[in-house]
Coordinates of C-alpha atoms and ligand atoms in Angstrom, one line a residue:
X1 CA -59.2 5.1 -2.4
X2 CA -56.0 7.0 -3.8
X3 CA -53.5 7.6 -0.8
X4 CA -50.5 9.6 -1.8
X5 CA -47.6 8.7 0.4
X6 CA -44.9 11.5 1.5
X7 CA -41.2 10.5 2.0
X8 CA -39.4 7.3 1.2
X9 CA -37.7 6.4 4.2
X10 CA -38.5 2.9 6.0
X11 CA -41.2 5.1 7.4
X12 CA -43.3 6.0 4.5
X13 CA -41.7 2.3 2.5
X14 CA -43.5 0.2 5.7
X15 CA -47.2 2.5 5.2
X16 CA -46.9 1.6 1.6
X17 CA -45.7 -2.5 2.1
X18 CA -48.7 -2.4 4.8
X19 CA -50.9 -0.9 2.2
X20 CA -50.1 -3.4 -1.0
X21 CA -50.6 -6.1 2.2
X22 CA -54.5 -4.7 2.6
X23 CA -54.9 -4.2 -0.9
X24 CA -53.8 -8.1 -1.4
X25 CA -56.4 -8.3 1.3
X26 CA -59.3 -7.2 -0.6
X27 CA -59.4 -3.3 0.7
X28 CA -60.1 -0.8 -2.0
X29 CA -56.7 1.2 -1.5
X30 CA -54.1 2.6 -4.3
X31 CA -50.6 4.3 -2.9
X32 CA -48.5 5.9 -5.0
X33 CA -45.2 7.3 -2.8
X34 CA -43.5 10.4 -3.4
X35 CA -39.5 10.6 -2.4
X36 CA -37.6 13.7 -3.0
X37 CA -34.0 12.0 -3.6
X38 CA -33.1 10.1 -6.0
X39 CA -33.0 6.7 -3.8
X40 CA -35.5 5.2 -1.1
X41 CA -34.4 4.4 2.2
X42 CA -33.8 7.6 3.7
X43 CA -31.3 7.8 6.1
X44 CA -31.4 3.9 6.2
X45 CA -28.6 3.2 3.6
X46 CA -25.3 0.1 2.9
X47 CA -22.8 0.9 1.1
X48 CA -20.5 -2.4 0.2
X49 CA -16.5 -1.3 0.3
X50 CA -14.4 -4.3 -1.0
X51 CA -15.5 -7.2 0.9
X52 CA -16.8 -5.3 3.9
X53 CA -20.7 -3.9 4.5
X54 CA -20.6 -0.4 5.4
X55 CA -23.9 1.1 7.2
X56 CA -24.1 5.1 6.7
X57 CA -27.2 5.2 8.4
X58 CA -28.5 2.7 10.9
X59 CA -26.5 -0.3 11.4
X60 CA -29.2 -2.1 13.6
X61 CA -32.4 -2.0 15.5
X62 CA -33.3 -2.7 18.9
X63 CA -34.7 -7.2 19.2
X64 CA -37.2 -6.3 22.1
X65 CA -39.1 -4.3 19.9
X66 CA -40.9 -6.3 17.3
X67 CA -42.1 -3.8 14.5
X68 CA -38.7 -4.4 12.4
X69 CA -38.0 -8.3 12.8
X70 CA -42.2 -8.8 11.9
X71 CA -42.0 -6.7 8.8
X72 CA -38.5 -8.6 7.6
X73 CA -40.7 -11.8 8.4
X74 CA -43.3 -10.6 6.3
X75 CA -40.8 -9.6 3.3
X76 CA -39.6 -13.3 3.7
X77 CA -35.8 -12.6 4.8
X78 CA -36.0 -13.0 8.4
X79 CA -33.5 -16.0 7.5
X80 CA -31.1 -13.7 6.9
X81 CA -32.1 -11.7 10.4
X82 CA -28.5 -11.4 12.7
X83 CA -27.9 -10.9 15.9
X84 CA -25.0 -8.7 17.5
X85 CA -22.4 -11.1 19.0
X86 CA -23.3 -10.1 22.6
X87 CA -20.9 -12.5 24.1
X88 CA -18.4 -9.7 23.0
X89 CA -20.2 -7.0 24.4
X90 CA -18.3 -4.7 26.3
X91 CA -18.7 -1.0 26.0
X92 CA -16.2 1.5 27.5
X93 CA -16.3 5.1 28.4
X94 CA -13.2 7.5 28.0
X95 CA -12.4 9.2 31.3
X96 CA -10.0 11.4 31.1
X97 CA -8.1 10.3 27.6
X98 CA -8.6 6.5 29.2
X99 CA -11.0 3.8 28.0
X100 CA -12.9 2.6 31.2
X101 CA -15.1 -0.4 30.2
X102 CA -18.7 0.5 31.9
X103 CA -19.1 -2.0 35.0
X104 CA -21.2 -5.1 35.2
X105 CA -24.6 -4.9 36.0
X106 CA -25.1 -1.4 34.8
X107 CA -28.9 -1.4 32.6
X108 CA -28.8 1.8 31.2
X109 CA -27.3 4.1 34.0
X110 CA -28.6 2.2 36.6
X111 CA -26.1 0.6 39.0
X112 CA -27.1 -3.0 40.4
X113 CA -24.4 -5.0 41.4
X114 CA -22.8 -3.7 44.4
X115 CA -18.9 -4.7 43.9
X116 CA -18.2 -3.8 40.1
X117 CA -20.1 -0.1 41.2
X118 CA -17.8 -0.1 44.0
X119 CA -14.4 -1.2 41.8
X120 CA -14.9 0.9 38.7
X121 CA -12.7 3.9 37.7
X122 CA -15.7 5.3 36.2
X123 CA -17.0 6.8 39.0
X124 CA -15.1 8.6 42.2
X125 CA -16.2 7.7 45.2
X126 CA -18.2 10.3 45.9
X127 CA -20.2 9.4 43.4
X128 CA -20.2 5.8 44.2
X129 CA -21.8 7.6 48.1
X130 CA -24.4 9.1 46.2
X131 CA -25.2 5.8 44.1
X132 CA -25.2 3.9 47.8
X133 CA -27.2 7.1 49.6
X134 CA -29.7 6.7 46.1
X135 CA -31.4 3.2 47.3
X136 CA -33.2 6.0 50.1
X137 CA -34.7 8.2 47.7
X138 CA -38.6 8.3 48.6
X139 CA -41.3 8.0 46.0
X140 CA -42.9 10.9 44.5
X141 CA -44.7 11.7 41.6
X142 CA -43.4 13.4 38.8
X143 CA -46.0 16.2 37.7
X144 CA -43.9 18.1 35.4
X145 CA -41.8 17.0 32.7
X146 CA -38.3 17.8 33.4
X147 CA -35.0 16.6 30.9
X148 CA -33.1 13.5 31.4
X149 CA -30.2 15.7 33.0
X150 CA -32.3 16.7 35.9
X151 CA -33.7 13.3 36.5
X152 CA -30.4 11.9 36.2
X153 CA -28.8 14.1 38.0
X154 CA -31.0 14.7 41.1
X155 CA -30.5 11.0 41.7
X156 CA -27.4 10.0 41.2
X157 CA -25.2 13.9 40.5
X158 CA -23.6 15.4 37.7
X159 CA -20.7 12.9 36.8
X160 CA -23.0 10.2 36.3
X161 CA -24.7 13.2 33.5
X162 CA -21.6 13.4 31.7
X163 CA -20.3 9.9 31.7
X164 CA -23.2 8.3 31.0
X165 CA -26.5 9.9 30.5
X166 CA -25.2 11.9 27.8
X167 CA -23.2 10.0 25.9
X168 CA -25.6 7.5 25.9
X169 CA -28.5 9.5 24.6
X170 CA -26.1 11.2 21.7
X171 CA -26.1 7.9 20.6
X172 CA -29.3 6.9 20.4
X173 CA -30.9 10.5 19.8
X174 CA -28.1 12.9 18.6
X175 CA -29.5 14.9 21.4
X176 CA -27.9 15.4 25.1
X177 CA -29.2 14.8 27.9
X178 CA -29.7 18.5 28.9
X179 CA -32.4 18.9 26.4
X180 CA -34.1 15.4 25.9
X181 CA -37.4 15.0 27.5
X182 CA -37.3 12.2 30.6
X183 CA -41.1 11.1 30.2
X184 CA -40.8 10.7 26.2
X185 CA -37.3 9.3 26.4
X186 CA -36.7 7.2 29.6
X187 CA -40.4 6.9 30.5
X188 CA -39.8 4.0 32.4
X189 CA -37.2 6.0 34.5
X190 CA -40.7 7.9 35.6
X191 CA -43.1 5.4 36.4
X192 CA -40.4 3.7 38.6
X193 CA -39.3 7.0 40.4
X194 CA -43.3 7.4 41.0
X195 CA -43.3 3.7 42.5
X196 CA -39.7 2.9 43.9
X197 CA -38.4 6.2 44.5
X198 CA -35.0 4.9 44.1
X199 CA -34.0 3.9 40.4
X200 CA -31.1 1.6 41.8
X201 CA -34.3 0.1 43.8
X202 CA -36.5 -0.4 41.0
X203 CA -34.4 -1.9 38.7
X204 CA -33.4 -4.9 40.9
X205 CA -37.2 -5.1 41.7
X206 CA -37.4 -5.4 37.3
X207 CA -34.4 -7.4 37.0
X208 CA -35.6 -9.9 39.8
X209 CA -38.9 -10.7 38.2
X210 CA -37.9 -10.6 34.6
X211 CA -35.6 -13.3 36.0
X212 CA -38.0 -15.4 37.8
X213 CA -40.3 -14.8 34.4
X214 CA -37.5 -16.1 32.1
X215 CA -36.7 -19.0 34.2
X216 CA -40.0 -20.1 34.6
X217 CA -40.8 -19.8 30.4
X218 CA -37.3 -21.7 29.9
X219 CA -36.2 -18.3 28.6
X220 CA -33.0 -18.3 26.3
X221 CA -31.2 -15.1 25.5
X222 CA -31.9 -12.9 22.5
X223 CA -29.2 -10.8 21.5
X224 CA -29.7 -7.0 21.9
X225 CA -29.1 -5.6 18.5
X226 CA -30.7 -7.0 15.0
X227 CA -29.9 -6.8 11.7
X228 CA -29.7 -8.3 8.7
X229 CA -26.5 -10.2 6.6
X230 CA -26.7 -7.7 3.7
X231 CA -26.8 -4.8 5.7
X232 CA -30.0 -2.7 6.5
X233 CA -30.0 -1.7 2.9
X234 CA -31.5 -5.4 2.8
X235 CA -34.5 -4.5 3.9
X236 CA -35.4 -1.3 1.6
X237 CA -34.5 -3.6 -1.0
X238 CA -36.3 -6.3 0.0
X239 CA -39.5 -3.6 0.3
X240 CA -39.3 -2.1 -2.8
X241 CA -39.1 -5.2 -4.7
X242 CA -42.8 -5.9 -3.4
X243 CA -43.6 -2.8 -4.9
X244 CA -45.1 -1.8 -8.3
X245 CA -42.6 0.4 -9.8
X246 CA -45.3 2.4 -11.0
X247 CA -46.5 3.1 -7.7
X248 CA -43.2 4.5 -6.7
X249 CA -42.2 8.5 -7.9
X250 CA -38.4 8.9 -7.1
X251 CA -36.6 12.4 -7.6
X252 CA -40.4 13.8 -7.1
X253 CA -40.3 16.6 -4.6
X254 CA -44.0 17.5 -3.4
X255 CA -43.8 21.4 -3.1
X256 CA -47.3 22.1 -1.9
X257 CA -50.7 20.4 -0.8
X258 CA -53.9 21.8 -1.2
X259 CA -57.5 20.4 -0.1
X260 CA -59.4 19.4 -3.2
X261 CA -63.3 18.6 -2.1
X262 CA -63.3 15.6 0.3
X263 CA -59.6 15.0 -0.5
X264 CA -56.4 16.5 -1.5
X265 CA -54.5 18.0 -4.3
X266 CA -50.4 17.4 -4.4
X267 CA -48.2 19.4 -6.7
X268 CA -44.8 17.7 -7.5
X269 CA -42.3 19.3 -10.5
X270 CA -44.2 16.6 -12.4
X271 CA -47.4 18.0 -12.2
X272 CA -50.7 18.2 -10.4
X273 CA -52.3 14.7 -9.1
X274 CA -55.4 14.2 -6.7
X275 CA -55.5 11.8 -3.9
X276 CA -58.3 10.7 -1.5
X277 CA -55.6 10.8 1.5
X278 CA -52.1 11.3 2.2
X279 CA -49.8 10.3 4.7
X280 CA -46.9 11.8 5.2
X281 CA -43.8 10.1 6.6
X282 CA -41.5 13.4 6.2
X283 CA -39.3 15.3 8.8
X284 CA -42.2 16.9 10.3
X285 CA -40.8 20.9 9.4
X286 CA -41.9 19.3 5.8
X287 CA -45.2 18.0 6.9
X288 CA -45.4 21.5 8.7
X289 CA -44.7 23.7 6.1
X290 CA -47.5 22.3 3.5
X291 CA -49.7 21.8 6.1
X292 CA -49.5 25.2 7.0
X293 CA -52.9 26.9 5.1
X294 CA -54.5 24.0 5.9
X295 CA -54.2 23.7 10.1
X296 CA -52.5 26.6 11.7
X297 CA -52.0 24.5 14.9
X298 CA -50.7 21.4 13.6
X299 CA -48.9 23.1 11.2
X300 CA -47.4 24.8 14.8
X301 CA -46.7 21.5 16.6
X302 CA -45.0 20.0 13.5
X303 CA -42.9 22.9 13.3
X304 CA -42.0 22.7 16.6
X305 CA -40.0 19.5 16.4
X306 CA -36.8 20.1 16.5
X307 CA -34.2 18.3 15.1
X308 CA -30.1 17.6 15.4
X309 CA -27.7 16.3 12.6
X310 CA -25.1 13.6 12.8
X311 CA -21.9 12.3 10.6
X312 CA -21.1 9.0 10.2
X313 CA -17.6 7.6 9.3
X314 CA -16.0 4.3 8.6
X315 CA -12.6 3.4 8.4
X316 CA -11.4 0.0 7.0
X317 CA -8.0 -1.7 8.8
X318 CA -6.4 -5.2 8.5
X319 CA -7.5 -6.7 11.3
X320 CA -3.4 -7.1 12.0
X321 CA -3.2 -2.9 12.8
X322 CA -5.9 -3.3 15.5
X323 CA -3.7 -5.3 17.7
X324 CA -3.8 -2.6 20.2
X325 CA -7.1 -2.0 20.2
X326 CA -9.1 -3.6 23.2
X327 CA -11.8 -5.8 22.6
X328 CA -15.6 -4.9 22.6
X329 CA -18.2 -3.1 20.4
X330 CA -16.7 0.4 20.8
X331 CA -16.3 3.3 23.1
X332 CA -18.8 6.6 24.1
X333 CA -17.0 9.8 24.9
X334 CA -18.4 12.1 27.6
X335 CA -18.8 16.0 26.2
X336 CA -16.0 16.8 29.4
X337 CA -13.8 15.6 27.5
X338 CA -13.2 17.7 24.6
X339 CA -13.1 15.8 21.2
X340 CA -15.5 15.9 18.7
X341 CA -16.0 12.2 18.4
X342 CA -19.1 11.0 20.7
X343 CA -18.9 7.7 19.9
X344 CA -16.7 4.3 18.1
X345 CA -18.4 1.5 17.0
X346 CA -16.1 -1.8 16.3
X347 CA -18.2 -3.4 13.9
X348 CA -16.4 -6.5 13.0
X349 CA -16.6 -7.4 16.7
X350 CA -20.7 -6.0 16.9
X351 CA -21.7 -7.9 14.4
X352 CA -21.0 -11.0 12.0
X353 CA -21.2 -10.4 8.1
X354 CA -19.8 -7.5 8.1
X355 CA -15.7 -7.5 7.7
X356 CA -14.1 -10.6 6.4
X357 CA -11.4 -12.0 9.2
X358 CA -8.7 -10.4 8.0
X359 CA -10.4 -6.9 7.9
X360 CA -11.9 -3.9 10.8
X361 CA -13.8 -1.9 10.5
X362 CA -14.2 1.6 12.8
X363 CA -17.2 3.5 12.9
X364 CA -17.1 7.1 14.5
X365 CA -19.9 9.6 15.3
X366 CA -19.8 12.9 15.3
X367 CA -22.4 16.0 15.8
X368 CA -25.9 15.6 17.6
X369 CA -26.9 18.5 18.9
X370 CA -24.3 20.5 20.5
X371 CA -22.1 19.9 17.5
X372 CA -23.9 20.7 13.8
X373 CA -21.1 22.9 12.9
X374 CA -18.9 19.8 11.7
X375 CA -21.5 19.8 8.8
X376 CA -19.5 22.4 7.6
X377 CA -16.5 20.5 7.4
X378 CA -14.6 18.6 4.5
X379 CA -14.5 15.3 4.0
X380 CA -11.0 15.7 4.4
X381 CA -11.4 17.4 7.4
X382 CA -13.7 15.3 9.4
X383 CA -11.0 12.4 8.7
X384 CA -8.4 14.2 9.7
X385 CA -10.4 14.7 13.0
X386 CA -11.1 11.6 13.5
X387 CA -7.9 9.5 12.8
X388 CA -6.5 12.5 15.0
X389 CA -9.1 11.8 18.0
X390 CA -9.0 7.6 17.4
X391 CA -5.1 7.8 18.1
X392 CA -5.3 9.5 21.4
X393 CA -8.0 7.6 22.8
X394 CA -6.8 3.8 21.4
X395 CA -3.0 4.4 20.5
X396 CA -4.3 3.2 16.5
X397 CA -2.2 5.6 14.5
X398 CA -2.0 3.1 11.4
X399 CA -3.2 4.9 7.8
X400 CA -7.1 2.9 6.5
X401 CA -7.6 1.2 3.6
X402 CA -10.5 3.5 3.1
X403 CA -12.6 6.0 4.8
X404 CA -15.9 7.2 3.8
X405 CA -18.2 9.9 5.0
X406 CA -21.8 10.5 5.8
X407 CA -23.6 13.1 5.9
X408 CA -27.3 13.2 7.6
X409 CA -28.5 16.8 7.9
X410 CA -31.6 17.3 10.2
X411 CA -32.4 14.1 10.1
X412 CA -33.0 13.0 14.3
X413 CA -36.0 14.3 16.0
X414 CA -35.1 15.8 19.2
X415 CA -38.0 14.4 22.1
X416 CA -37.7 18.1 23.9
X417 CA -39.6 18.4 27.0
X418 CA -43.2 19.0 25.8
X419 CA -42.3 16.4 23.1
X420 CA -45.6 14.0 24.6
X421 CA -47.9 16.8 24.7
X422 CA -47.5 18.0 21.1
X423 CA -47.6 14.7 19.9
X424 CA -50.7 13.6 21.1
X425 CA -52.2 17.5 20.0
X426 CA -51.0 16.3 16.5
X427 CA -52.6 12.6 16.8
X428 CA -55.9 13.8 17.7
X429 CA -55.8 16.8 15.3
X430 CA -55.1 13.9 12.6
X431 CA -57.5 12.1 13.5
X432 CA -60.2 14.3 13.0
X433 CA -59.0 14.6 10.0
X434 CA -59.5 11.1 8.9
X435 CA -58.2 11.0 5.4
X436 CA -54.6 12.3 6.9
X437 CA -52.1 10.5 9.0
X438 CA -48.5 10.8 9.9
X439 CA -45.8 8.4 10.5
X440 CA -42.1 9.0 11.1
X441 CA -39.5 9.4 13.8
X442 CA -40.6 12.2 15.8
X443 CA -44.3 10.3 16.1
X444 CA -44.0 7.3 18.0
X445 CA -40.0 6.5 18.6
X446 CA -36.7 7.7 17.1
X447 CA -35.7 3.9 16.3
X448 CA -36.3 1.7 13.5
X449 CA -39.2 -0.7 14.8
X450 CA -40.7 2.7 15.6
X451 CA -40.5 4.1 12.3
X452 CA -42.2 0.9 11.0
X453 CA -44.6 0.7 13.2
X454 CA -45.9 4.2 12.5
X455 CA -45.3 3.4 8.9
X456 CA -47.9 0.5 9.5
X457 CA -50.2 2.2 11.9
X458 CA -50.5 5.2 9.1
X459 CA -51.6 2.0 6.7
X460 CA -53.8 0.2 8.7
X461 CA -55.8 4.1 9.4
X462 CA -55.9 4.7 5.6
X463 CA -57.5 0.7 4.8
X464 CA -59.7 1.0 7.8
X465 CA -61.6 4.1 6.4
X466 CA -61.0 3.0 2.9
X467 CA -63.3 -0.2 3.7
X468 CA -65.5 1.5 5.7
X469 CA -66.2 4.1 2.8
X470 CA -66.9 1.4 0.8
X471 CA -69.4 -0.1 3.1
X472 CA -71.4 3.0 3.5
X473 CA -71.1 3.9 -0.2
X474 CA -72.9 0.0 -0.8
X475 CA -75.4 0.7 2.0
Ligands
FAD501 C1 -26.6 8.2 11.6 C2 -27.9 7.5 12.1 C3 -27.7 6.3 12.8 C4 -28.9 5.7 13.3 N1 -28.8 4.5 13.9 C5 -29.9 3.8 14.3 C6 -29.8 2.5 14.8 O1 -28.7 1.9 14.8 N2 -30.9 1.8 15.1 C7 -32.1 2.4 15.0 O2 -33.2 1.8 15.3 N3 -32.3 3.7 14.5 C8 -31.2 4.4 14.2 N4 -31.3 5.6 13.6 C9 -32.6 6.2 13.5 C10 -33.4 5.7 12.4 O3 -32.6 5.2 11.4 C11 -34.3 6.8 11.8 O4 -35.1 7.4 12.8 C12 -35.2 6.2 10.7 O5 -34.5 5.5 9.7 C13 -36.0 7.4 10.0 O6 -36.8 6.9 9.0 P1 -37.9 7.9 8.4 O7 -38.5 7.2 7.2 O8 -38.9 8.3 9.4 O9 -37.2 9.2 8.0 P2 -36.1 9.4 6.8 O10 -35.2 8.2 6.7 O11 -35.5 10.7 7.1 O12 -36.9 9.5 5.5 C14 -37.7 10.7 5.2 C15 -37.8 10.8 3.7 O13 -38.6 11.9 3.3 C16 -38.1 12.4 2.1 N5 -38.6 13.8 1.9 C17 -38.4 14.9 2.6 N6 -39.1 15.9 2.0 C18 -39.8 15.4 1.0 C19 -40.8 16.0 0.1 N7 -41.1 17.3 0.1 N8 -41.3 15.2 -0.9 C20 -41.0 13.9 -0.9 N9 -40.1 13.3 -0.1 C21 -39.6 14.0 0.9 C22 -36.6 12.4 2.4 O14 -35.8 12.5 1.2 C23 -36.4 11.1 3.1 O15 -36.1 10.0 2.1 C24 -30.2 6.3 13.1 C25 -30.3 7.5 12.4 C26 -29.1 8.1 11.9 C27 -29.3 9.4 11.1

C-alpha cells in the first residue's frame, strides 16, 4: 500500500518512523512524505549560537506523557534524554512591575497548602477569602462546555484569571484563557468539579493518594520537563536518519488532492503521483482546504480550527551581567499588566546542556492570541521591545552577545469551546474513510508527546488496513 504523508513536522516525521517500523515488521506499506519548506521538523527547530543550544520552537515536552521519551527510545538516543533541573524550579509572576515567585503548593492554579496561599503577594486577601470560601463549593455537573476563564473564575474570581490562568495557558497554548475550552484543555478541572465540587478539595484528595501510591511503589521523582542534550532538533535528526532519502520530498508543496478509484491522486509542483492513502499531519486550514471537494463537513470542522501565532527570542549574556537577575526558570506576565512579553524562560537554569557556565541565556515570548500584530514587526523592533520590557521587570539593562528571532505564524491550534465535539465529528468522518487519517496538534493535544502520538496512531491505522487488505486480497 502507497500512503502519501502530508507535512513534515514531528507529527507527520513520527507516522512515517511508525510506518518504516511496520514495514520492518512485515506489513505491505510504502510512505513517501511531502514537506512544503525546505527543512523537516516544523516548528520543532535548534539552532547552535557559539557554544550555546538555542531552541526556536519547543524547547521541551512534558515526562508524564510517554509518546516522546518511547519514540527517542525507539530512535536509540534516549541516553541522551535530560531532565529540567527541577531542584531550581521556581516560577514567578510580575504583579505590578514586581516579580512574585508563585507560592508552594500551587499545582496548576490550584491552591493547597494553607500558609504559603495565605503569605503570598500574589493574591489580595480577598482573593485569598474566596480561595478559603472555595473548599464549600458543592458538586455539580458540568453540561455545557464553558472557557477556562469562566471555570476559573466562578471558583476562585477574576485575579486569579489574570495572574494565573492566563498566563499560564499563553504559554502552553498561545491562547488565553477567555477563549480556551475547559473540557479540551483542563479536563481534569471538570471531572473533579463534577465529583469534589471544590477544586482546592479535589486536588488534596489527588495529591493525597498519588502520595500514598508513590510511597508504596518506592516512587522517585521524575523531573517535569524532557529533552534531549542536542536540543529537540536531536530528535528530527535522529528521525530522518532512519529514513530513506528517497522516501522523503522536501520543498514539495501539495497544492490539491483528488480521489483516484479506491485511492487518491496528489498534485505537488513536481507533478502528479497516486497513493493508496494519505495522512495528513498539516495545520488543519491545509488539510481543510484540499479536502474541501472531497467532504464538505470535514472540510468545515478542519476549517474551523483556529489558530494563534507566537515569537520566540533568545538573548545570550555572560553569566556575570545576570547577577541581578533572581534565580528560577523564568517569569509569566499577566495581560493586566501591559507589556507585550508573556513570558521569560532562563534556560541555563531550566535545563543542563544548554549554556556553558560562563554564559545565559533569556528566552522571551511574545504574541498568542491577543497579540499577532507583533508579526508585523522588525527584528529590530521586537528586540528593542524586549530588552526594553526585560529591564523593567528584572533591572538587566546589559547589551547580549546575540539575539535571534523566531517567527511561527499560525502555527498553535486554539482548543475553542466546541474544540471536543468537532474533533470527534472529524475522527469518525475519517474513519469511515479508511484509507485517510489525520495527525497533528489540533487532533489529540497541542504538546509534543501528542503530536507523536497522533503521528503513530495515523501509522498504526494505515498498516492495520494495509495487512488486512492483504489478507482479504489472498483469501
Ligand atoms: C514557539 C513554540 C513553542 C512550543 N513549545 C512547546 C514545548 O515546550 N513543549 C511542547 O510539548 N510543545 C511545544 N509547542 C507545541 C509543539 O511544538 C507543536 O504543537 C508541534 O511541534 C507541532 O508539530 P506538527 O508536526 O503537528 O506541526 P508543524 O510543526 O506545524 O508541522 C506541520 C508541517 O506541515 C508542513 N506543511 C504545511 N502545508 C503543507 C503542504 N501543503 N504540503 C506539504 N507540507 C505542508 C509545514 O511546512 C510544517 O512543516 C510549541 C510550539 C511553538 C510554536
Amino acid at each position: 500500500m502507497r500512503i502519501a504523508i502530508i507535512g513534515g513536522g514531528i507529527s507527520g516525521l513520527s507516522a512515517a518512523f511508525y510506518l518504516e517500523q511496520e514495514r520492518a515488521q512485515g506489513a505491505p506499506v510504502q510512505a513517501t512524505l511531502f514537506e512544503s519548506s525546505s527543512r523537516l521538523g516544523g516548528v520543532m527547530f535548534s539552532d547552535r549560537i557559539g557554544d550555546c543550544v538555542v531552541e526556536g520552537g519547543p524547547d521541551s515536552f512534558l515526562t508524564e506523557k510517554p509518546w516522546a521519551s518511547q519514540l527517542c527510545a525507539e530512535l536509540g538516543i534516549a541516553g541522551d534524554l535530560i531532565g529540567s533541573n527541577d531542584e531550581q524550579r521556581i516560577t514567578y509572576i510580575v504583579v505590578k512591575g514586581r516579580l512574585v515567585p508563585m507560592p508552594d503548593g500551587l499545582m496548576f492554579m490550584v491552591p493547597t497548602k494553607l500558609l504559603p496561599t495565605a503569605m503570598t503577594p500574589l493574591f489580595s486577601w480577598g482573593t485569598k477569602l474566596r480561595m478559603l470560601g472555595e473548599l464549600m463549593h458543592p458538586p455539580q455537573p458540568v453540561h455545557k462546555d464553558e472557557t477556562v476563564a469562566q471555570m476559573v473564575e466562578r471558583h476562585f474570581g477574576s485575579e486569579v484569571v489574570d495572574r494565573l490562568a492566563d498566563p499560564l495557558l499563553s504559554g502552553v497554548y498561545g491562547g488565553d484563557a477567555a477563549s480556551l475550552s475547559v473540557r479540551a484543555v483542563l479536563p481534569r478541572f471538570v471531572e473533579m468539579e463534577e465529583k469534589y465540587g471544590s477544586l482546592c478539595r479535589a486536588m488534596l484528595a489527588s495529591r493525597k493518594k498519588l502520595a500514598e501510591m508513590q510511597a508504596a511503589q518506592g516512587y522517585k521523582p521524575k523531573p517535569l520537563f524532557t529533552s534531549l542534550r542536542g536540543g529537540m532538533q536531536q530528535l528530527i535528526d535522529a528521525v530522518v536518519a532512519r529514513l530513506d532519502p528517497q522516501s522523503l520530498r522536501i520543498g514539495c508543496p501539495v497544492s490539491s488532492l483528488t480521489r483516484s478509484g479506491q485511492g487518491w491522486e496528489l498534485t505537488t509542483g513536481r507533478g502528479v503521483e497516486c497513493f493508496d492513502a494519505v495522512i495528513f499531519a498539516t495545520p488543519a486550514r491545509i488539510a481543510s482546504k484540499m479536502l474541501s471537494g472531497i467532504d464538505s463537513q470535514l472540510a468545515a470542522d478542519l476549517g474551523g480550527v483556529e489558530y494563534s501565532s507566537s515569537v520566540t527570542v533568545t538573548l545570550g549574556y555572560l553569566r556575570e551581567q545576570l547577577k541581578g537577575c533572581p534565580p528560577g526558570f523564568g517569569f509569566l506576565v499577566p495581560r493586566s499588566e501591559g507589556t507585550r512579553m508573556l513570558a521569560t524562560t532562563f534556560v541555563h537554569t531550566k535545563f543542563p546542556f544548554r549554556a556553558p557556565d560562563n554564559k545565559a541565556l533569556l528566552r522571551c515570548f511574545l504574541g498568542g492570541a491577543r497579540d499577532q500584530g507583533v508579526l508585523q514587526l522588525s527584528d529590530e523592533e521586537i528586540t528593542a521591545i524586549v530588552r526594553k520590557e526585560i529591564r523593567q521587570i528584572t533591572g538587566l539593562a546589559a547589551e547580549p552577545w546575540f539575539v535571534k528571532v523566531y517567527r511561527w505564524e499560525r502555527a498553535m491550534a486554539q482548543y475553542t469551546p466546541g474544540h471536543l465535539e468537532r474533533i470527534e465529528r472529524i475522527g469518525a468522518i475519517v474513519k469511515q474513510m479508511q484509507n485517510l487519517a489525520i495527525a497533528g496538534n489540533f487532533y489529540k493535544g497541542i504538546g509534543v508527546p501528542d503530536c507523536v502520538r497522533t503521528g503513530k496512531e495515523a501509522a498504526q491505522q494505515m498498516a492495520a488496513l494495509a495487512r488486512a487488505e492483504q489478507t482479504a486480497g489472498k483469501a
